[in-house]
Each structure stands twice: as structure tokens, then as C-alpha cells.
Coordinates of C-alpha atoms in Angstrom, one line a residue:
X291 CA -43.9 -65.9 -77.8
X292 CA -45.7 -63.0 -78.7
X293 CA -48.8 -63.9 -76.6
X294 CA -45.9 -64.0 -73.9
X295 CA -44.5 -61.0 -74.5
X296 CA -48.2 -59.2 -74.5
X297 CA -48.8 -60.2 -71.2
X298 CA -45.9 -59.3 -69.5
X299 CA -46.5 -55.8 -70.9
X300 CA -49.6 -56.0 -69.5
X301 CA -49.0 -57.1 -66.3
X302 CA -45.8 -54.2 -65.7
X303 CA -48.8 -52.1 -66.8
X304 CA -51.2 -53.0 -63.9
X305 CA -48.5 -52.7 -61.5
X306 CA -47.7 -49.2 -62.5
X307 CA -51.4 -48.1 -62.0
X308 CA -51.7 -49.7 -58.6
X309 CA -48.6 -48.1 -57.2
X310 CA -49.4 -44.9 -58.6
X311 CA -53.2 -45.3 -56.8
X312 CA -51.2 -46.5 -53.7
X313 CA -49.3 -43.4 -53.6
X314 CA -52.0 -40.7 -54.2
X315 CA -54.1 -42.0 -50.8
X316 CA -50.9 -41.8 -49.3
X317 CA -51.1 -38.0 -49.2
X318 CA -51.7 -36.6 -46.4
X319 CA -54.4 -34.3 -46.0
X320 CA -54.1 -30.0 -45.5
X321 CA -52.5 -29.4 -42.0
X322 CA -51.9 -33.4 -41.0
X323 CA -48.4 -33.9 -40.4
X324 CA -46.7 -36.7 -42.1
X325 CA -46.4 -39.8 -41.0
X326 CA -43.2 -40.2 -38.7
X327 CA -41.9 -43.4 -40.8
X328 CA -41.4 -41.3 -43.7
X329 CA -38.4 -39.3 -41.8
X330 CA -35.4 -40.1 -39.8
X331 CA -35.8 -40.8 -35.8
X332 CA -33.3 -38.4 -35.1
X333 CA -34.9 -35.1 -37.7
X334 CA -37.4 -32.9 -36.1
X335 CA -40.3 -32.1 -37.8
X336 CA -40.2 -28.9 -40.1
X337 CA -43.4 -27.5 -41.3
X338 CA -43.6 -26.2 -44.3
X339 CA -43.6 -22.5 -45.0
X340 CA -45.3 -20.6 -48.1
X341 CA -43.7 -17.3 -49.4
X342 CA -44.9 -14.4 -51.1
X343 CA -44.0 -16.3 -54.5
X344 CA -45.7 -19.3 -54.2
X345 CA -45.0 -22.7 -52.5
X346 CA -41.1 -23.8 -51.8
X347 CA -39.2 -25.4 -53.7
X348 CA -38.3 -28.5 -52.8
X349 CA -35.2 -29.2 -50.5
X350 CA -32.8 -32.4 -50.7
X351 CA -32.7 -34.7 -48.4
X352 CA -32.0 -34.3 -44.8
X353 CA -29.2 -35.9 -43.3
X354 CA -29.4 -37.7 -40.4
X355 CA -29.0 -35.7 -36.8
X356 CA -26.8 -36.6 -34.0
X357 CA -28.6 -37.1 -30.4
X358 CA -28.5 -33.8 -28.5
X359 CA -28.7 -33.6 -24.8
X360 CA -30.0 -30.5 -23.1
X361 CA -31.4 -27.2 -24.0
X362 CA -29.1 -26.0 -26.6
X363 CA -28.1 -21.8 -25.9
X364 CA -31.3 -19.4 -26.2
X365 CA -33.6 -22.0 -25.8
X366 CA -37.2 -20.7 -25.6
X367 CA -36.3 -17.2 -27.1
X368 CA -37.5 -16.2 -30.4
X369 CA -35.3 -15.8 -33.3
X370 CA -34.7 -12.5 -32.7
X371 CA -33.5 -10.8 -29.8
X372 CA -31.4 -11.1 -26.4
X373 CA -30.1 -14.1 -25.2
X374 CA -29.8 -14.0 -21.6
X375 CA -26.6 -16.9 -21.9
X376 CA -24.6 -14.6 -23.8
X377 CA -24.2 -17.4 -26.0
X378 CA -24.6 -17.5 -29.7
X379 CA -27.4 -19.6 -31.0
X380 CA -26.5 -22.9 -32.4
X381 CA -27.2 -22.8 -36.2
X382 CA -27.9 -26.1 -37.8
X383 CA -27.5 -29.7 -36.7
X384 CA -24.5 -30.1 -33.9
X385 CA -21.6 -31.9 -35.0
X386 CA -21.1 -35.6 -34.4
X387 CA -17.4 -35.3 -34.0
X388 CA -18.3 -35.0 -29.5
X389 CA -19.7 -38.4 -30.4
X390 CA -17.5 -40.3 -32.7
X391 CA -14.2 -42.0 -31.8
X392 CA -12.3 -38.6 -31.0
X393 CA -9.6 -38.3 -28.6
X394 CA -10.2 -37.3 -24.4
X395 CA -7.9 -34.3 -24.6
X396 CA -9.4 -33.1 -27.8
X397 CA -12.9 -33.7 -26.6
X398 CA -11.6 -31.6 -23.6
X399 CA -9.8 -28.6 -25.9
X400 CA -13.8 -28.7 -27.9
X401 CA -15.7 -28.2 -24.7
X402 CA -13.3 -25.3 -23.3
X403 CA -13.4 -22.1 -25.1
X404 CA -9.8 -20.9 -26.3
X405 CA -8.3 -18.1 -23.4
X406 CA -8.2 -14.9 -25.0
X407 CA -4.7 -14.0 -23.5
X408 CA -4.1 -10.6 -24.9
X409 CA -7.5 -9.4 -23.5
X410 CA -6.7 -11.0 -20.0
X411 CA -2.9 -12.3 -19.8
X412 CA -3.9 -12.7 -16.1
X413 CA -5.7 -15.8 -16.9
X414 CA -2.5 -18.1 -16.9
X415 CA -1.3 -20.9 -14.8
X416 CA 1.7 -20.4 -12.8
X417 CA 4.0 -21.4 -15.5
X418 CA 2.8 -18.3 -17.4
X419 CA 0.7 -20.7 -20.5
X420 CA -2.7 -21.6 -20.3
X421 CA -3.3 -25.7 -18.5
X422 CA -4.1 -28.0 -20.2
X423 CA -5.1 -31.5 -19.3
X424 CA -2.3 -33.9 -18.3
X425 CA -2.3 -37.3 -20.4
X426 CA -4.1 -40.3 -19.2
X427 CA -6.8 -38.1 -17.1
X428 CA -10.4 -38.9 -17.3
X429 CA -12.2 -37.1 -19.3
X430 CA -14.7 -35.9 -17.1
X431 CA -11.9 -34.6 -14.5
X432 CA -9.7 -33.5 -17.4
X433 CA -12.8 -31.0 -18.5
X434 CA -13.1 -29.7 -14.8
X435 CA -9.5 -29.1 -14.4
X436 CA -9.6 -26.8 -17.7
X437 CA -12.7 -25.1 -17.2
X438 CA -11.0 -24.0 -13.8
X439 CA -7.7 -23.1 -15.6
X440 CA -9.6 -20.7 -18.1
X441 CA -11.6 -19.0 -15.3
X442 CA -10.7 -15.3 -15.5
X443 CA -10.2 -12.8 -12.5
X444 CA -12.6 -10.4 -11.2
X445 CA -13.2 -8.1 -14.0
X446 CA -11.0 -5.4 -13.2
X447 CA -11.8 -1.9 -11.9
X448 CA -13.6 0.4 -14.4
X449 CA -12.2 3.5 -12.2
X450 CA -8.8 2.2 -12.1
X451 CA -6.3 5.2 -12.7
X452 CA -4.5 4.9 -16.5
X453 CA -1.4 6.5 -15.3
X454 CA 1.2 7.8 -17.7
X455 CA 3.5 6.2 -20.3
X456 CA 7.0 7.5 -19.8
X457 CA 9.5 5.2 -22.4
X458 CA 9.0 1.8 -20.9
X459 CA 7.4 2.1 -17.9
X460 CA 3.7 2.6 -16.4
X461 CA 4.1 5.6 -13.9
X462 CA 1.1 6.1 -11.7
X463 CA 0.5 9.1 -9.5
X464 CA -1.5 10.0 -6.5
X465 CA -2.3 11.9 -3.6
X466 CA -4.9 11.8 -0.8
X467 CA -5.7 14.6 1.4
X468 CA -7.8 15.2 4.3
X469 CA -8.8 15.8 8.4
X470 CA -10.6 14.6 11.2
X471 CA -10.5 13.8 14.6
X472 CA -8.7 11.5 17.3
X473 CA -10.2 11.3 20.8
X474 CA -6.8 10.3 21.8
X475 CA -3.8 10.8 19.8
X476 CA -1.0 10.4 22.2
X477 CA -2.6 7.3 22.6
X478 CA -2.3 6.9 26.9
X479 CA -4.6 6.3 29.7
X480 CA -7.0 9.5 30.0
X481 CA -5.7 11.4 26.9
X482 CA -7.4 14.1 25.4
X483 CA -8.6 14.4 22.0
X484 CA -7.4 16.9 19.0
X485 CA -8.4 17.5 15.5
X486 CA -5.6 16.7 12.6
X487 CA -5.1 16.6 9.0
X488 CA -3.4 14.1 7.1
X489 CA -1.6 14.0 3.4
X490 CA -0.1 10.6 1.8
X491 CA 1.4 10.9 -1.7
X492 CA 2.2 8.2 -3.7
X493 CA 4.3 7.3 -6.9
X494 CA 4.9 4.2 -8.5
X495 CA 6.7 3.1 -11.6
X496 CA 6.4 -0.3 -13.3
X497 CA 8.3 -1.5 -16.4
X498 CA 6.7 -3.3 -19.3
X499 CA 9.8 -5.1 -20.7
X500 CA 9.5 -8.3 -22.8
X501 CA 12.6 -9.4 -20.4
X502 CA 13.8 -8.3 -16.9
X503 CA 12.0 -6.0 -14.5
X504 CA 12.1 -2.9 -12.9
X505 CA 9.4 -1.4 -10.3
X506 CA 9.8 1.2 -8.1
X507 CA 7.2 2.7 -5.3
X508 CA 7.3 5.5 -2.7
X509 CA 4.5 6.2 -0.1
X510 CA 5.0 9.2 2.4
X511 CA 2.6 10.9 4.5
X512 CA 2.1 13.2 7.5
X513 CA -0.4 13.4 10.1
X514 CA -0.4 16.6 12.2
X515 CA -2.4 17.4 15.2
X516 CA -3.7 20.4 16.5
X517 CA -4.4 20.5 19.7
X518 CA -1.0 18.0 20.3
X519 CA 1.7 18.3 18.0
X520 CA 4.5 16.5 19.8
X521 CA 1.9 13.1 18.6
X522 CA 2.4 14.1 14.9
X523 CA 3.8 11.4 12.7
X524 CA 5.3 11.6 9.7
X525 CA 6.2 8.5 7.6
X526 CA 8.2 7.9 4.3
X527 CA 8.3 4.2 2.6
X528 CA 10.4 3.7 -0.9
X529 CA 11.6 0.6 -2.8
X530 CA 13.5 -0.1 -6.1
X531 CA 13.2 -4.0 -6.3
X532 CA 14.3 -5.3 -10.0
X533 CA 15.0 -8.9 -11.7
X534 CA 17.4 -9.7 -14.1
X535 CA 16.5 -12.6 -16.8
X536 CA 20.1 -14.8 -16.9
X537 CA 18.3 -17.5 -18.7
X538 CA 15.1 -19.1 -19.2
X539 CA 15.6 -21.2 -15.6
X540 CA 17.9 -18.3 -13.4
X541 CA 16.8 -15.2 -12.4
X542 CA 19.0 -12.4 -10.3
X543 CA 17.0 -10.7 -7.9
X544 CA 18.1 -7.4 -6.4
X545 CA 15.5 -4.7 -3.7
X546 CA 16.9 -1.4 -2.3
X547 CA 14.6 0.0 0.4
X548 CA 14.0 3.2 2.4
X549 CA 11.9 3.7 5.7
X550 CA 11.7 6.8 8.1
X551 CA 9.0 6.4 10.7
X552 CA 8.5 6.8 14.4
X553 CA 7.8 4.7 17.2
X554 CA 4.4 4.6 18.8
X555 CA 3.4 7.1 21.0
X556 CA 2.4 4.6 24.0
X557 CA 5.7 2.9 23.6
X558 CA 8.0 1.9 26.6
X559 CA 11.0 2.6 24.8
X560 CA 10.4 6.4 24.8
X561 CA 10.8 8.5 27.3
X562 CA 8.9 11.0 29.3
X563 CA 7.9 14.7 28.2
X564 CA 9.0 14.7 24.5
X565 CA 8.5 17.4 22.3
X566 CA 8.4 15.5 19.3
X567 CA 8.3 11.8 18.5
X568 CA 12.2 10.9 17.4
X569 CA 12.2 9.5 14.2
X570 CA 13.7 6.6 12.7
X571 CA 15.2 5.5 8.9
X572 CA 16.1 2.2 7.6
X573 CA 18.1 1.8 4.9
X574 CA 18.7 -1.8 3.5
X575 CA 19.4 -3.9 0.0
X576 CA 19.0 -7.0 -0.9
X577 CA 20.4 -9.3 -3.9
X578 CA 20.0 -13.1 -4.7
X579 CA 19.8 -16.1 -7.6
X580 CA 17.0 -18.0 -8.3
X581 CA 17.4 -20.7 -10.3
X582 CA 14.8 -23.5 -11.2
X583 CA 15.2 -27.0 -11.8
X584 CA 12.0 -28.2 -14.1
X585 CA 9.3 -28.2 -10.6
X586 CA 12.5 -27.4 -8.1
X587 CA 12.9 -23.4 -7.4
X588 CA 15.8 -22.8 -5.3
X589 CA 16.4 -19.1 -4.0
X590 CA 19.7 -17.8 -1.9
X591 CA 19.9 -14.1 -1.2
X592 CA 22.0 -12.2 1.3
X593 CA 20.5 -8.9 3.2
X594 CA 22.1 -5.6 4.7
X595 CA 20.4 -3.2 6.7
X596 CA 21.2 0.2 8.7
X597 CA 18.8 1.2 11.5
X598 CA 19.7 4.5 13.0
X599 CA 17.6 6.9 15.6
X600 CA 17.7 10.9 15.7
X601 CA 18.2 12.4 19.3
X602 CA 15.0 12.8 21.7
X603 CA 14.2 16.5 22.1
X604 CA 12.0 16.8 25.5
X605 CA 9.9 20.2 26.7
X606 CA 12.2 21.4 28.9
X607 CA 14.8 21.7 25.8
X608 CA 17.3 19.5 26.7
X609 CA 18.1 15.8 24.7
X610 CA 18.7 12.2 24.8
X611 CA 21.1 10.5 22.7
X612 CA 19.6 7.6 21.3
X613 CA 22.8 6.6 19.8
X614 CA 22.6 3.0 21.4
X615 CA 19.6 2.2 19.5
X616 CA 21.8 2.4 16.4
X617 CA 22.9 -0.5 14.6
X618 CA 23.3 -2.6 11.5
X619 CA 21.9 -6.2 10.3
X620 CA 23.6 -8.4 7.9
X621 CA 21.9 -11.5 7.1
X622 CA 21.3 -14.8 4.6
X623 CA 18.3 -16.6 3.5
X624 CA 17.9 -20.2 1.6
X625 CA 14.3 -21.0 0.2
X626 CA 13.5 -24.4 -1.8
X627 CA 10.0 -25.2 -3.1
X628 CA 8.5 -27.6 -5.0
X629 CA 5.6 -26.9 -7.7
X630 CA 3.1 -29.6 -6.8
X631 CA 0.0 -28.4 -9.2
X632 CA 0.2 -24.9 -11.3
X633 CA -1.4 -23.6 -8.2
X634 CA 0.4 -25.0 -4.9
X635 CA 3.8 -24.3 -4.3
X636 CA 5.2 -25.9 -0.5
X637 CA 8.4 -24.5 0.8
X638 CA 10.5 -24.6 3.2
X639 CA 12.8 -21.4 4.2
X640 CA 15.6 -20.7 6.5
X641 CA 17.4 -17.3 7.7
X642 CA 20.1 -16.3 9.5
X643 CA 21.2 -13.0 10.9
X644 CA 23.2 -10.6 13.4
X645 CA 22.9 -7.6 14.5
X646 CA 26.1 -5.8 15.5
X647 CA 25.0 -2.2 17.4
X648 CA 27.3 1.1 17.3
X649 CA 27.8 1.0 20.9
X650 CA 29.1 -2.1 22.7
X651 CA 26.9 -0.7 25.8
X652 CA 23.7 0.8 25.6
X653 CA 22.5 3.6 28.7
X654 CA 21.5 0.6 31.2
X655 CA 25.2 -1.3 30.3
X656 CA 23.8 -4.3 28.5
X657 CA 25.6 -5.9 25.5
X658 CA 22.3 -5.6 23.0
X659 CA 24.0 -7.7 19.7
X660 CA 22.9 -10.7 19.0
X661 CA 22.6 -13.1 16.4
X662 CA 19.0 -15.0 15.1
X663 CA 18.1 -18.1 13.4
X664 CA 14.4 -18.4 12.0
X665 CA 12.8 -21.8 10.3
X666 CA 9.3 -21.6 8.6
X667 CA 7.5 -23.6 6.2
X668 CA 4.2 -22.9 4.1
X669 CA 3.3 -22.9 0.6
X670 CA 1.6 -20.7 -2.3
X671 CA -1.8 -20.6 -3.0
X672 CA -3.4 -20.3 -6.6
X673 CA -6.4 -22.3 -6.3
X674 CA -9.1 -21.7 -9.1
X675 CA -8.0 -18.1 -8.9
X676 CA -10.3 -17.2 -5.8
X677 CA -7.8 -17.7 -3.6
X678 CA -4.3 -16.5 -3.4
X679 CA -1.8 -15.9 -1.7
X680 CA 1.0 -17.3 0.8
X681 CA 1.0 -18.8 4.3
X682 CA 3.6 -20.0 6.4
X683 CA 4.4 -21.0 10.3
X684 CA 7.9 -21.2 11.7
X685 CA 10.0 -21.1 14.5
X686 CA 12.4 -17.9 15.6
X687 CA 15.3 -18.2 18.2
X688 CA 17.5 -15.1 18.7
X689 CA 20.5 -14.9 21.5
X690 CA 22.1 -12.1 22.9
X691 CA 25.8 -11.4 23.8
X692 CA 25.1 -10.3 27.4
X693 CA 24.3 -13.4 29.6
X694 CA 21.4 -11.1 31.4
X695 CA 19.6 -11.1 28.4
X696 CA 17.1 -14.2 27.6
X697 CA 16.7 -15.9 24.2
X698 CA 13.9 -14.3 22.6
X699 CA 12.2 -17.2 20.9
X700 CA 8.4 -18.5 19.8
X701 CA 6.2 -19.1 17.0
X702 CA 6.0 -17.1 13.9
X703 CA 3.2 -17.0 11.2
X704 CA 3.1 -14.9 8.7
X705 CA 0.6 -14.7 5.4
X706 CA -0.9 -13.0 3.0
X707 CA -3.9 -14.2 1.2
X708 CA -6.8 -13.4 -1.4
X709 CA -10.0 -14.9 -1.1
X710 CA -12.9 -13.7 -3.9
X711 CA -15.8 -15.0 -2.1
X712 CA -18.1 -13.7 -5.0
X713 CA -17.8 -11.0 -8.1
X714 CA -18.7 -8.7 -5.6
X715 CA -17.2 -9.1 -2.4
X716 CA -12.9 -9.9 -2.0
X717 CA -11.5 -11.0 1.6
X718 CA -7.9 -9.9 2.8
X719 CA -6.0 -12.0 5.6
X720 CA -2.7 -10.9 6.7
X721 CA -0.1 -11.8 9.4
X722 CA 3.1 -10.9 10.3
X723 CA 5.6 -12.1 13.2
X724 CA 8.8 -9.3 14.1
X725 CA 11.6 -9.6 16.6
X726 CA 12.1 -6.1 17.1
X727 CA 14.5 -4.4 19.8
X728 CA 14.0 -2.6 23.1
X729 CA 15.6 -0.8 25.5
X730 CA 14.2 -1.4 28.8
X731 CA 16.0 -3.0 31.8
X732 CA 16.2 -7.0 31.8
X733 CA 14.1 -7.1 28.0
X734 CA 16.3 -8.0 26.0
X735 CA 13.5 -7.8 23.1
X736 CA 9.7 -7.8 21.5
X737 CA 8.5 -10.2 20.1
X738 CA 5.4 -8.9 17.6
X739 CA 2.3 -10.5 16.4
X740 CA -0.1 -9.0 14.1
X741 CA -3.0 -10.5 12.2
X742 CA -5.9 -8.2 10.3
X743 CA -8.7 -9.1 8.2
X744 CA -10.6 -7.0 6.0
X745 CA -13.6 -7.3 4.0
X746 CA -14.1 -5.5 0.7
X747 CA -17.6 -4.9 -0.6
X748 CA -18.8 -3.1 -3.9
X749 CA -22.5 -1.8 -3.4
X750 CA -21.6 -0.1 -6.9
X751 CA -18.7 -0.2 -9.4
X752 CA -18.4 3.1 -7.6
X753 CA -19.2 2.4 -3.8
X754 CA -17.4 0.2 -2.3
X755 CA -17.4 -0.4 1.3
X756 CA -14.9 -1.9 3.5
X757 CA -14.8 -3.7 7.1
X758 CA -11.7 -3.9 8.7
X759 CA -10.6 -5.9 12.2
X760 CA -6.9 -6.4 13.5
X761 CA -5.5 -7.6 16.4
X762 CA -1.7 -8.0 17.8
X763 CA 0.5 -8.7 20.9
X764 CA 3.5 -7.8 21.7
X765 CA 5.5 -10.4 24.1
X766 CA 8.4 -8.9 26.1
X767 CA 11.4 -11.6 26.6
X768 CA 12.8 -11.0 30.3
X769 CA 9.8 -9.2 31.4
X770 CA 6.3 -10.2 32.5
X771 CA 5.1 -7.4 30.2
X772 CA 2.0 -8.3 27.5
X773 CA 0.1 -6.4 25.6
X774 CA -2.9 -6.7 23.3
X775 CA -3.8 -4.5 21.1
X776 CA -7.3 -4.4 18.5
X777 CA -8.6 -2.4 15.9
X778 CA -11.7 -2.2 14.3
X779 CA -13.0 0.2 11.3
X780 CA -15.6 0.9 8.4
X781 CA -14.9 2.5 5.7
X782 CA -16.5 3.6 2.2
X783 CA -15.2 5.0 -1.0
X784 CA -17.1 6.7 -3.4
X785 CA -15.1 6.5 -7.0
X786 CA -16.2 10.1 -9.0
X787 CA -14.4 9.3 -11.7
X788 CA -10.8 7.4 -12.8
X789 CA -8.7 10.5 -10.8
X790 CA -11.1 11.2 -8.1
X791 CA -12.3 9.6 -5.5
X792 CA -13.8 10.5 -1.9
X793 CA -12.9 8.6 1.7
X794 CA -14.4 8.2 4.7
X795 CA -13.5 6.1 7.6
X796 CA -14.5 5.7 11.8
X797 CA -12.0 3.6 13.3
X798 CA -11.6 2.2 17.1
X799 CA -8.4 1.5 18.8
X800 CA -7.5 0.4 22.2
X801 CA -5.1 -1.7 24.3
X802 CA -4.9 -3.6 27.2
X803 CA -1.8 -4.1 29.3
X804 CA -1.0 -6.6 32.4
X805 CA 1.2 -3.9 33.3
X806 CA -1.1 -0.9 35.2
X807 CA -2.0 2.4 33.9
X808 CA -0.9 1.1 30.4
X809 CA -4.4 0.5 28.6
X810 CA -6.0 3.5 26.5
X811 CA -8.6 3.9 23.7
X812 CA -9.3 5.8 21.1
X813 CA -11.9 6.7 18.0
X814 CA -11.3 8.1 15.2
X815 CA -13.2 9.6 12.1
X816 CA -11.4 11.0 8.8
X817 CA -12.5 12.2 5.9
X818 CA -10.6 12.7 2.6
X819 CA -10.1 12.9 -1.2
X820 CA -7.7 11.2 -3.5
X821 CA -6.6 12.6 -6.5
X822 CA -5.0 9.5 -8.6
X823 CA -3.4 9.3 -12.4

């Protein structure tokens, strides 16, 4: 027994001493990494560093990485510095939580930084809260569709004016003053040209109200020329459009608009030899319910307008009652879309209206009320916010009273949209279709068509230049009567500061007629400062 005992002893002994030989060739030598089956496959290797205190100390045990795809953010840079990304380095081993059995939509919510909606409330769907991804998506789509949800607008204008804080509201203030010259002003065959000056005020007014809404804007301005001042135009534009909050589905909406203008110096409708250009002023309302049913939005509003026109004063001193050109216009309009995404909106829209004129006969003895009926159809656009907007076609069909007097009927298109092509460089496209009256023998009206497109571009936060090209038609029912007219202009602003800013423009306008002696052009180049709050 104790022979047995002895040599068990033994033996554990010898066994001790080889292991501990087996482990001190093991070793590896000064500057030989360790073999790779002593660590984890998924640890990188860590050399080990000396300090001014002697060798480390030793650490515990690493624990085992999770597989990592990529380059992670500031890859290559030292570990000081600038990251190019913008993105803060990743500090020890990336969580396995991507990787384990988590959840699509929270996968998607960990890969999509949270919106920072008090910096830029802007960045919101439609629905006014940030998307998120609907349930059952895959995941891969589901991460797309927020990524695009969380993509901010253009960063916003450094030179923007602040305006004024006055109780509730954000009043802004400006004025832009300045001259050139216009190779034809009166705007006929073989007219003359004359230097001008031109001033445009401005004032709006914008509530910032937890509930309802309030805005109001006004835009005049005056263009005089020297060498021709029956061609000088003056121009005043003012609306009070507000929204009442009923509930969280019905809104009341309610506009009250003001317009004094004149017509265009070429036009038909104005006689021979004035002294001035007559001016007219529109004075309308508006007031309606929207009310939304989950995706349904259903909008009725009824509209009221006056249209009145001051005398004609010619040279030779006498006048011309332009009484007959005075009337009013009730009307009624039905809209109903349907939110397909956050960003598309389809509708359909229908309007109805009359026109009842002071005087049953105009000057010529033609009944000029009628009564119009107008069909269109489009949708909203939202789409990744590059491009916004609205766009819609349609259909327009107004009759007369007087039996002389043709339908005045055609297509319609009208649109507004907003296409940022890059950070630097935003695209405007507009239309707009108008029935508007006439008074010429056997028209019984114009039918308008406008379309523009213009082409912001910032050089500098401070330069911008813009390209500008229109073109419209106007269609005269009863007469043969066409014309076309275009426009083409550059422009560049250069922004001093947030209150200052400095204009110039050259511009081209001409038109041509079927009818003879109708077709003019004209160039024009103005220069100008705005002074903005």
C-alpha cells in the first residue's frame, strides 16, 4: 500500500515537470506573434504595448467578437484627428444585437438615426410624424423607405432675413429698389425704347400658433418710364388667408384677396392713344371645410369676386367708360383626394361659376354673362423630398348668354413643382390655364396658357444665379386670333449680408401674332438692391 501510494506520488510528480517544460518552449520568442490557436477566430490581434512604468498588467479575457462587414467610420485615419464621414469612431467591439434574433422593424429603427425634429420639423412625412416602416415589409425595403423618410431639405439659406417678432407672429419686411432700360416698353411693332425705375415693397406676416393659422402678404410695386409714361405700371397684390382647427380631422378654411393691376400694353382690349394704362382691382373671399376621413380629404368651398375697371383717359383729354367690363363672379368648388403614400396625394376637382356683368350690354351690344364649368385631375408630389409640388390637367367649358358668342372651351394644365436636382442647384416648373374676358367684336373670350421654367444655381452661399424661360398663348374663341408669346432671362444675386442684397437681370421678350402688325420685341436690363428684415 505504501509502495502504492509512493509511486503515484511520483508519477503526478513527473507529470508536473513535463507540462511545466512543455509550457516554457511554448513561449514565443521577442517580437513573434502568438500563435493564432491560442486566440479566438473572430479577435484581432493586439500587440502589446510597454509604458513608462514597466510592462502591462495583464488584462482578462477577451470576449468573443461579432463578424463585421465593411470599413467601419474613419477607417485608415489615425486616432486623432478629422474624420472626413463626419461619423464618430466606433469604440470597441460592435454589438451582436444586428445579428441575433431581433425584430425587422427594430433592425430598421437601429440602422436609421433618430430625426432631430426640433432642429428641422421640415423633415416630416405628410402626416406631420416621422415614417416609419409599415409591418410585414422586407427588411431591406423597409431600411430604404426610412432612410428616404429621414432625408432633410436643402440646408436652409444662411442669408435668409430673421424678420421681427411681433406677439405671435413672424413679420418680415422688404423693399427692392432700382432702374434700367426697356428697348420697348409700350411693347408694339417699332417701339422705341426709354429708361425706368422700379420699386416693389413687400410685407408678410406669419403666425406661429400651436393651433389655427393666420398669414397675411402684400406685394406692390411701380415701374415708371421716362421717356413714355402712359406705359407705366403700377401693381398692388394682398392676401389674408387663415385656417381654423374644428378638430383633429376638420379644418375651416377662409382667403380674402386684393389685386389692382393693368392690362398689357399690346392688348386688343385697349384702345388707341391712351394717356395712361386704366387700371384694374379685384376684390374676392373665399371660405370652405375640410374634413378628413383617415386617407380620404374632402374639401367644399364657395368663392366671391368683384372685378371693376377705372375710365380710359386718352391724349386728346377726353374718356371711355369701361363700365361694361365690370362685373362680379360667384362660384363653388368640390375637391376629393386620396393619400396613396405620405408623399402622393391623387385628386380629382370640380368648379362651377358665373359671372353676372353690371351692364346687360356691353359698347358692341353683346350679352357678355356667362356661366363655366371646369374638371381637372392631378395629384401631389412629396417624393424623397427632391421633388414637390402639384400637377394637374382638366377640361374648361364656359357658355355665354348671347347666342353670337361661342363656348370658350379646351384643355387646362396647371402646376407647380420643386425639383432639387442637387444641394446646389433647385428647378422651378409652373403652369397656369385662365379664361379671361374680352371685349372685341365676335370674341366672346381668351383663353390663356402659361408655362415657365426656371433654374436656380448657387456659385456661392452668396451668388446665386438664375436662368429663366416662359412661354404662353393666348387663344381667342370666335376669332382666328393667336398669339405666342416667350421670354427668356439671366439673372444673379449677390447676398451682402441677411438685409442686403444686390440684383441684376437682362431679359428678352417678344411676340408673334397671326394677326399683322401685332408682333414686337423687346430687351431689357435692370439693376437693383433689396433691403430685407
Amino acid at each position: 500500500m505504501r509502495l502504492g501510494a509512493f509511486g503515484h506520488g511520483v508519477a503526478i510528480g513527473l507529470w508536473l515537470l513535463a507540462l511545466s517544460a512543455g509550457m516554457a518552449k511554448a513561449q514565443p520568442a521577442s517580437g513573434e506573434a502568438p500563435s493564432s490557436n491560442l486566440r479566438n477566430g473572430f479577435e484581432a490581434f493586439e500587440p502589446p504595448s510597454y509604458g513608462r512604468f514597466g510592462p502591462p498588467k495583464a488584462k482578462a479575457p477577451a470576449r468573443p467578437r461579432a463578424p463585421s462587414f465593411g470599413h467601419p467610420p474613419g477607417f485608415g485615419a489615425g486616432q486623432t484627428g478629422f474624420v472626413s464621414t463626419n461619423t464618430p469612431r466606433e469604440e470597441g467591439p460592435r454589438s451582436a444585437e444586428l445579428f441575433s434574433d431581433v425584430s425587422p422593424a427594430a433592425r430598421v429603427q437601429a440602422a436609421v438615426p433618430p430625426l432631430n425634429t426640433a432642429a428641422a420639423p421640415e423633415a416630416r412625412t405628410a402626416l406631420g410624424r416621422p415614417a416609419s416602416p409599415r409591418p410585414g415589409m422586407p427588411l431591406e425595403p423597409a431600411l430604404a423607405e426610412a432612410r428616404r423618410a429621414h432625408e432633410l431639405l436643402p440646408e436652409e439659406d444662411a442669408f435668409a432675413p430673421i424678420g421681427l417678432r411681433a406677439g405671435g407672429f413672424l413679420v418680415h419686411a422688404a423693399v427692392e429698389a432700382g432702374g434700367g432700360y426697356d428697348s420697348n416698353p409700350g411693347r408694339f411693332s417699332g417701339g422705341k425704347g426709354s429708361w425706368f425705375y422700379r420699386i416693389a415693397p413687400e410685407f408678410q406676416a406669419q403666425s406661429d400658433w400651436s393651433r389655427h393659422e393666420l398669414s397675411a402678404s402684400l406685394r406692390g410695386s411701380y415701374i415708371g418710364y421716362e421717356a413714355l409714361p402712359s406705359a407705366n405700371q403700377p401693381s398692388l397684390d394682398g392676401r389674408l388667408t387663415g385656417r381654423i382647427d374644428i378638430s383633429r380631422s376638420t379644418s375651416a378654411n377662409l382667403e380674402g384677396r386684393f389685386l389692382a393691376a393693368t392690362d398689357n400694353p399690346n392688348s386688343p382690349d385697349l384702345p388707341a392713344g391712351l394717356s395712361r394704362l386704366p387700371v384694374y382691382t379685384t376684390l374676392g373671399a373665399t371660405g370652405g371645410l375640410t374634413h378628413r376621413f383617415n386617407r380620404l380629404e374632402v374639401t367644399a368651398k364657395g368663392t366671391v369676386d368683384r372685378v371693376t375697371y377705372e375710365s380710359s383717359h386718352l391724349l386728346n383729354g377726353a374718356t371711355i367708360s369701361n363700365r361694361d367690363r365690370d362685373y362680379d363672379q360667384y362660384g363653388a368648388v368640390a375637391r376629393v383626394g386620396y393619400e396613396l403614400t405620405p408623399g402622393i396625394k391623387p385628386f380629382a376637382e370640380a368648379s362651377f361659376d358665373t359671372r353676372k356683368h353690371d351692364l346687360a350690354f356691353d359698347r358692341f351690344g353683346v350679352r357678355r354673362d356667362s356661366d363655366g364649368v371646369t374638371g381637372r385631375a392631378g395629384t401631389t408630389f412629396e417624393i424623397s423630398r427632391k421633388l414637390t409640388g402639384e400637377a394637374s390637367v382638366g377640361y374648361l367649358v364656359r357658355t355665354y348668354r348671347d347666342p353670337s358668342l361661342p363656348d370658350l372651351q379646351g384643355l387646362i394644365f396647371d402646376g407647380s413643382l420643386i425639383w432639387v436636382a442637387t444641394g446646389l442647384t433647385t428647378v422651378k416648373l409652373t403652369a397656369t390655364s385662365t379664361a379671361d374676358e374680352s371685349t372685341l367684336p365676335g370674341v366672346s373670350g381668351v383663353l390663356r396658357r402659361d408655362g415657365a421654367l426656371q433654374i436656380d444655381h448657387a456659385f456661392r452661399r452668396w451668388l446665386i444665379g438664375t436662368a429663366k424661360f416662359g412661354y404662353g398663348v393666348d387663344l381667342y374663341r370666335g376669332s382666328p386670333r393667336e398669339d405666342r408669346r416667350y421670354l427668356a432671362s439671366l439673372a444673379l444675386t449677390y447676398k451682402l449680408s441677411r438685409g442686403v442684397q444686390l440684383k441684376g437681370e437682362v431679359r428678352r421678350e417678344w411676340l408673334r401674332s397671326n394677326v399683322p402688325g401685332s408682333d414686337y420685341d423687346a430687351e431689357i436690363a435692370l439693376l437693383g438692391v433689396r433691403l430685407q428684415r
